[in-house]
Amino acid sequence: MNTYVYTIYGNIYINLTNYCSNACEFCLRNHESVMDGREFGSHKGEGDYDLWLDREPSYTDVTEILDKMDFSRYKEMVFCGYGEPSARFDLVEMLAGYAHDRGIKTRINTNGQGSAILGKDIAPRMAKCIDTINVSLNATDPESYDKLCHSRFGLKAFDIMLDFAKECVRCGGNVVLSIVDCVPPEQLQRAAEIARGIGAKLRVRKLI
């Protein structure tokens, strides 16, 4: 409980909230209460991570942990946990500055609904402070997205997500759209077309 920082894939991951505007059918948190970090390439000696929070962290809660870490061991600081990190974007922005001051790149794994969640446009600020903005595309049309992701924004969620990705690209952000490999092949092809159309990259990720 209250794991704010964890390490997998040679990266530092930051877990800021359990709130999410989506309830994706494939999301790991729907099936696992504890993540076995060793399955995801954790460093030796690091293993299970309970990513459920009973209290969201402050800036100091996170940096007190980070201050004890050897950043030379890691490639990126990634904002990703059992919730939507952009829901706490002010803290993401502060911690991104902390990372850059120590020479480490930043990435956010986001559902692209942060501006809608917060009621303000955060795309320009995100494009400025995050090195890689990984937006979960997940599907290629509003109906398929709603069926898979069950967003609180309903059928509007797909366009909210895609408009956010477009705005991040427009503001100079390095945007990667991602989609899980369990979708039909024709959706993968359409996803590639969508990514090209907005000037983003596409990453097909394995279903965990």
mmCIF file of C-alpha atoms in Angstrom:
data_model
loop_
_atom_site.group_PDB
_atom_site.id
_atom_site.type_symbol
_atom_site.label_atom_id
_atom_site.label_comp_id
_atom_site.label_asym_id
_atom_site.label_seq_id
_atom_site.Cartn_x
_atom_site.Cartn_y
_atom_site.Cartn_z
ATOM 1 C CA MET A 1 0.000 0.000 0.000
ATOM 2 C CA ASN A 2 1.126 3.550 -0.817
ATOM 3 C CA THR A 3 3.875 2.614 -3.252
ATOM 4 C CA TYR A 4 4.592 5.995 -4.800
ATOM 5 C CA VAL A 5 7.783 5.008 -6.632
ATOM 6 C CA TYR A 6 8.606 1.671 -8.241
ATOM 7 C CA THR A 7 11.115 0.445 -10.804
ATOM 8 C CA ILE A 8 10.573 -1.757 -13.856
ATOM 9 C CA TYR A 9 12.122 -1.970 -17.335
ATOM 10 C CA GLY A 10 15.125 -0.014 -16.065
ATOM 11 C CA ASN A 11 12.923 3.031 -15.450
ATOM 12 C CA ILE A 12 11.587 4.880 -12.415
ATOM 13 C CA TYR A 13 7.785 4.780 -12.296
ATOM 14 C CA ILE A 14 5.705 7.283 -10.335
ATOM 15 C CA ASN A 15 2.295 6.232 -8.971
ATOM 16 C CA LEU A 16 0.362 9.385 -8.038
ATOM 17 C CA THR A 17 -3.298 8.383 -7.935
ATOM 18 C CA ASN A 18 -5.772 5.536 -8.223
ATOM 19 C CA TYR A 19 -8.362 7.772 -9.869
ATOM 20 C CA CYS A 20 -9.060 7.028 -13.520
ATOM 21 C CA SER A 21 -11.783 8.276 -15.841
ATOM 22 C CA ASN A 22 -11.657 4.938 -17.681
ATOM 23 C CA ALA A 23 -12.370 1.388 -16.569
ATOM 24 C CA CYS A 24 -10.545 -0.457 -19.351
ATOM 25 C CA GLU A 25 -11.352 -4.144 -19.604
ATOM 26 C CA PHE A 26 -7.704 -5.086 -20.150
ATOM 27 C CA CYS A 27 -6.243 -2.926 -17.355
ATOM 28 C CA LEU A 28 -3.900 -4.783 -15.032
ATOM 29 C CA ARG A 29 -5.448 -3.220 -11.939
ATOM 30 C CA ASN A 30 -8.748 -4.990 -12.662
ATOM 31 C CA HIS A 31 -7.044 -8.371 -12.309
ATOM 32 C CA GLU A 32 -4.073 -7.903 -9.956
ATOM 33 C CA SER A 33 -3.978 -6.320 -6.506
ATOM 34 C CA VAL A 34 -0.179 -6.612 -6.449
ATOM 35 C CA MET A 35 2.085 -6.260 -9.481
ATOM 36 C CA ASP A 36 4.999 -8.703 -9.661
ATOM 37 C CA GLY A 37 7.741 -6.348 -10.747
ATOM 38 C CA ARG A 38 10.065 -9.226 -11.551
ATOM 39 C CA GLU A 39 7.834 -10.081 -14.491
ATOM 40 C CA PHE A 40 8.462 -6.593 -15.834
ATOM 41 C CA GLY A 41 12.237 -6.462 -15.623
ATOM 42 C CA SER A 42 12.786 -5.017 -12.156
ATOM 43 C CA HIS A 43 16.320 -4.751 -10.881
ATOM 44 C CA LYS A 44 17.578 -7.603 -8.750
ATOM 45 C CA GLY A 45 16.183 -7.375 -5.246
ATOM 46 C CA GLU A 46 13.050 -5.525 -6.302
ATOM 47 C CA GLY A 47 9.818 -7.468 -6.602
ATOM 48 C CA ASP A 48 6.168 -7.074 -5.723
ATOM 49 C CA TYR A 49 4.515 -3.653 -5.836
ATOM 50 C CA ASP A 50 1.153 -2.898 -4.258
ATOM 51 C CA LEU A 51 0.026 0.102 -6.291
ATOM 52 C CA TRP A 52 -3.253 0.726 -4.493
ATOM 53 C CA LEU A 53 -3.149 3.936 -2.465
ATOM 54 C CA ASP A 54 -5.029 4.946 0.652
ATOM 55 C CA ARG A 55 -3.440 8.399 0.411
ATOM 56 C CA GLU A 56 -2.262 10.293 -2.651
ATOM 57 C CA PRO A 57 1.319 11.551 -2.341
ATOM 58 C CA SER A 58 2.578 15.096 -2.073
ATOM 59 C CA TYR A 59 5.641 16.385 -3.906
ATOM 60 C CA THR A 60 7.702 15.809 -0.757
ATOM 61 C CA ASP A 61 6.400 12.254 -0.323
ATOM 62 C CA VAL A 62 7.772 11.394 -3.753
ATOM 63 C CA THR A 63 11.011 13.370 -3.715
ATOM 64 C CA GLU A 64 12.031 11.992 -0.319
ATOM 65 C CA ILE A 65 12.116 8.576 -2.009
ATOM 66 C CA LEU A 66 13.728 9.825 -5.212
ATOM 67 C CA ASP A 67 16.467 11.666 -3.308
ATOM 68 C CA LYS A 68 17.783 8.292 -2.110
ATOM 69 C CA MET A 69 17.953 6.760 -5.595
ATOM 70 C CA ASP A 70 20.893 6.484 -7.983
ATOM 71 C CA PHE A 71 19.542 8.028 -11.171
ATOM 72 C CA SER A 72 22.429 6.664 -13.238
ATOM 73 C CA ARG A 73 20.730 3.250 -13.065
ATOM 74 C CA TYR A 74 17.616 4.416 -14.893
ATOM 75 C CA LYS A 75 16.642 5.644 -18.357
ATOM 76 C CA GLU A 76 13.398 7.500 -17.745
ATOM 77 C CA MET A 77 11.018 8.737 -15.108
ATOM 78 C CA VAL A 78 7.593 7.445 -16.132
ATOM 79 C CA PHE A 79 4.307 8.727 -14.731
ATOM 80 C CA CYS A 80 2.199 5.584 -14.666
ATOM 81 C CA GLY A 81 0.483 3.555 -11.968
ATOM 82 C CA TYR A 82 -2.951 2.301 -10.951
ATOM 83 C CA GLY A 83 -4.637 5.529 -12.066
ATOM 84 C CA GLU A 84 -4.565 8.377 -14.582
ATOM 85 C CA PRO A 85 -1.467 10.493 -13.798
ATOM 86 C CA SER A 86 -2.674 13.585 -15.636
ATOM 87 C CA ALA A 87 -5.450 13.893 -13.041
ATOM 88 C CA ARG A 88 -2.648 15.261 -10.847
ATOM 89 C CA PHE A 89 -0.909 17.212 -13.566
ATOM 90 C CA ASP A 90 0.393 20.029 -11.353
ATOM 91 C CA LEU A 91 2.394 17.439 -9.422
ATOM 92 C CA VAL A 92 3.474 15.695 -12.642
ATOM 93 C CA GLU A 93 4.827 19.012 -13.897
ATOM 94 C CA MET A 94 6.783 19.636 -10.694
ATOM 95 C CA LEU A 95 8.272 16.140 -10.662
ATOM 96 C CA ALA A 96 9.183 16.395 -14.345
ATOM 97 C CA GLY A 97 11.233 19.457 -13.439
ATOM 98 C CA TYR A 98 12.880 17.466 -10.649
ATOM 99 C CA ALA A 99 13.776 14.728 -13.153
ATOM 100 C CA HIS A 100 15.167 17.116 -15.754
ATOM 101 C CA ASP A 101 17.280 18.861 -13.129
ATOM 102 C CA ARG A 102 18.921 15.467 -12.562
ATOM 103 C CA GLY A 103 19.416 14.695 -16.240
ATOM 104 C CA ILE A 104 16.731 12.039 -16.664
ATOM 105 C CA LYS A 105 14.073 12.052 -19.380
ATOM 106 C CA THR A 106 10.360 11.901 -18.651
ATOM 107 C CA ARG A 107 7.413 9.995 -20.076
ATOM 108 C CA ILE A 108 3.730 9.893 -19.213
ATOM 109 C CA ASN A 109 1.378 7.023 -19.993
ATOM 110 C CA THR A 110 -1.997 8.732 -20.228
ATOM 111 C CA ASN A 111 -5.531 8.085 -21.402
ATOM 112 C CA GLY A 112 -5.508 11.561 -22.941
ATOM 113 C CA GLN A 113 -8.457 12.801 -20.896
ATOM 114 C CA GLY A 114 -6.507 15.011 -18.487
ATOM 115 C CA SER A 115 -7.834 18.313 -19.836
ATOM 116 C CA ALA A 116 -11.416 17.048 -19.531
ATOM 117 C CA ILE A 117 -10.793 15.684 -16.038
ATOM 118 C CA LEU A 118 -9.288 18.946 -14.802
ATOM 119 C CA GLY A 119 -11.537 21.283 -16.774
ATOM 120 C CA LYS A 120 -8.603 23.149 -18.328
ATOM 121 C CA ASP A 121 -6.272 22.684 -21.294
ATOM 122 C CA ILE A 122 -3.051 21.083 -20.059
ATOM 123 C CA ALA A 123 -1.723 20.038 -23.487
ATOM 124 C CA PRO A 124 0.661 23.010 -23.968
ATOM 125 C CA ARG A 125 2.190 22.507 -20.520
ATOM 126 C CA MET A 126 2.466 18.758 -20.989
ATOM 127 C CA ALA A 127 4.160 19.176 -24.368
ATOM 128 C CA LYS A 128 6.688 21.454 -22.687
ATOM 129 C CA CYS A 129 7.539 19.393 -19.600
ATOM 130 C CA ILE A 130 7.220 15.757 -20.743
ATOM 131 C CA ASP A 131 9.705 14.250 -23.206
ATOM 132 C CA THR A 132 7.407 11.461 -24.436
ATOM 133 C CA ILE A 133 3.615 11.627 -24.215
ATOM 134 C CA ASN A 134 2.258 8.099 -24.606
ATOM 135 C CA VAL A 135 -1.485 8.372 -25.252
ATOM 136 C CA SER A 136 -3.505 5.165 -25.052
ATOM 137 C CA LEU A 137 -5.493 5.072 -28.290
ATOM 138 C CA ASN A 138 -6.935 1.634 -27.485
ATOM 139 C CA ALA A 139 -9.479 1.671 -30.324
ATOM 140 C CA THR A 140 -10.142 3.436 -33.616
ATOM 141 C CA ASP A 141 -13.693 4.773 -33.253
ATOM 142 C CA PRO A 142 -15.885 6.116 -30.444
ATOM 143 C CA GLU A 143 -18.096 3.052 -30.160
ATOM 144 C CA SER A 144 -15.223 0.560 -29.963
ATOM 145 C CA TYR A 145 -13.418 2.788 -27.480
ATOM 146 C CA ASP A 146 -16.477 3.048 -25.249
ATOM 147 C CA LYS A 147 -17.029 -0.706 -25.330
ATOM 148 C CA LEU A 148 -13.421 -1.364 -24.308
ATOM 149 C CA CYS A 149 -12.655 1.543 -21.971
ATOM 150 C CA HIS A 150 -15.987 2.413 -20.322
ATOM 151 C CA SER A 151 -15.032 6.061 -19.823
ATOM 152 C CA ARG A 152 -16.977 8.389 -17.551
ATOM 153 C CA PHE A 153 -17.151 10.643 -20.631
ATOM 154 C CA GLY A 154 -19.052 8.021 -22.615
ATOM 155 C CA LEU A 155 -18.982 8.223 -26.407
ATOM 156 C CA LYS A 156 -17.252 11.618 -26.207
ATOM 157 C CA ALA A 157 -14.145 10.044 -24.669
ATOM 158 C CA PHE A 158 -12.546 8.939 -27.939
ATOM 159 C CA ASP A 159 -12.658 12.419 -29.460
ATOM 160 C CA ILE A 160 -11.526 13.960 -26.157
ATOM 161 C CA MET A 161 -8.491 11.670 -26.187
ATOM 162 C CA LEU A 162 -7.663 12.215 -29.859
ATOM 163 C CA ASP A 163 -8.108 15.997 -29.675
ATOM 164 C CA PHE A 164 -5.726 16.056 -26.710
ATOM 165 C CA ALA A 165 -3.128 14.067 -28.653
ATOM 166 C CA LYS A 166 -3.490 16.413 -31.630
ATOM 167 C CA GLU A 167 -3.060 19.458 -29.399
ATOM 168 C CA CYS A 168 0.074 17.998 -27.816
ATOM 169 C CA VAL A 169 1.517 17.430 -31.301
ATOM 170 C CA ARG A 170 0.560 20.968 -32.325
ATOM 171 C CA CYS A 171 2.374 22.309 -29.265
ATOM 172 C CA GLY A 172 5.557 20.454 -30.218
ATOM 173 C CA GLY A 173 5.150 17.382 -28.026
ATOM 174 C CA ASN A 174 6.643 13.996 -28.852
ATOM 175 C CA VAL A 175 3.418 11.983 -28.973
ATOM 176 C CA VAL A 176 3.114 8.214 -29.245
ATOM 177 C CA LEU A 177 -0.302 6.620 -29.673
ATOM 178 C CA SER A 178 -0.495 3.095 -28.292
ATOM 179 C CA ILE A 179 -2.907 0.250 -28.858
ATOM 180 C CA VAL A 180 -3.011 -3.263 -27.428
ATOM 181 C CA ASP A 181 -2.308 -6.172 -29.749
ATOM 182 C CA CYS A 182 -5.606 -7.917 -28.941
ATOM 183 C CA VAL A 183 -7.617 -5.767 -31.358
ATOM 184 C CA PRO A 184 -8.450 -7.034 -34.879
ATOM 185 C CA PRO A 185 -5.774 -6.499 -37.581
ATOM 186 C CA GLU A 186 -7.926 -3.962 -39.408
ATOM 187 C CA GLN A 187 -7.963 -1.808 -36.264
ATOM 188 C CA LEU A 188 -4.170 -1.923 -36.101
ATOM 189 C CA GLN A 189 -4.033 -0.660 -39.678
ATOM 190 C CA ARG A 190 -6.533 2.076 -38.910
ATOM 191 C CA ALA A 191 -4.560 3.017 -35.783
ATOM 192 C CA ALA A 192 -1.459 3.515 -37.909
ATOM 193 C CA GLU A 193 -3.454 5.797 -40.214
ATOM 194 C CA ILE A 194 -4.756 7.820 -37.264
ATOM 195 C CA ALA A 195 -1.249 8.252 -35.859
ATOM 196 C CA ARG A 196 0.139 9.388 -39.209
ATOM 197 C CA GLY A 197 -2.794 11.739 -39.651
ATOM 198 C CA ILE A 198 -2.005 13.699 -36.500
ATOM 199 C CA GLY A 199 1.782 13.499 -36.766
ATOM 200 C CA ALA A 200 2.272 10.999 -33.946
ATOM 201 C CA LYS A 201 4.070 7.675 -33.726
ATOM 202 C CA LEU A 202 2.269 4.376 -33.082
ATOM 203 C CA ARG A 203 3.267 1.663 -30.632
ATOM 204 C CA VAL A 204 1.495 -1.685 -30.505
ATOM 205 C CA ARG A 205 1.831 -2.997 -26.964
ATOM 206 C CA LYS A 206 1.306 -6.536 -25.744
ATOM 207 C CA LEU A 207 -1.731 -7.357 -23.656
ATOM 208 C CA ILE A 208 -0.489 -8.011 -20.112
#
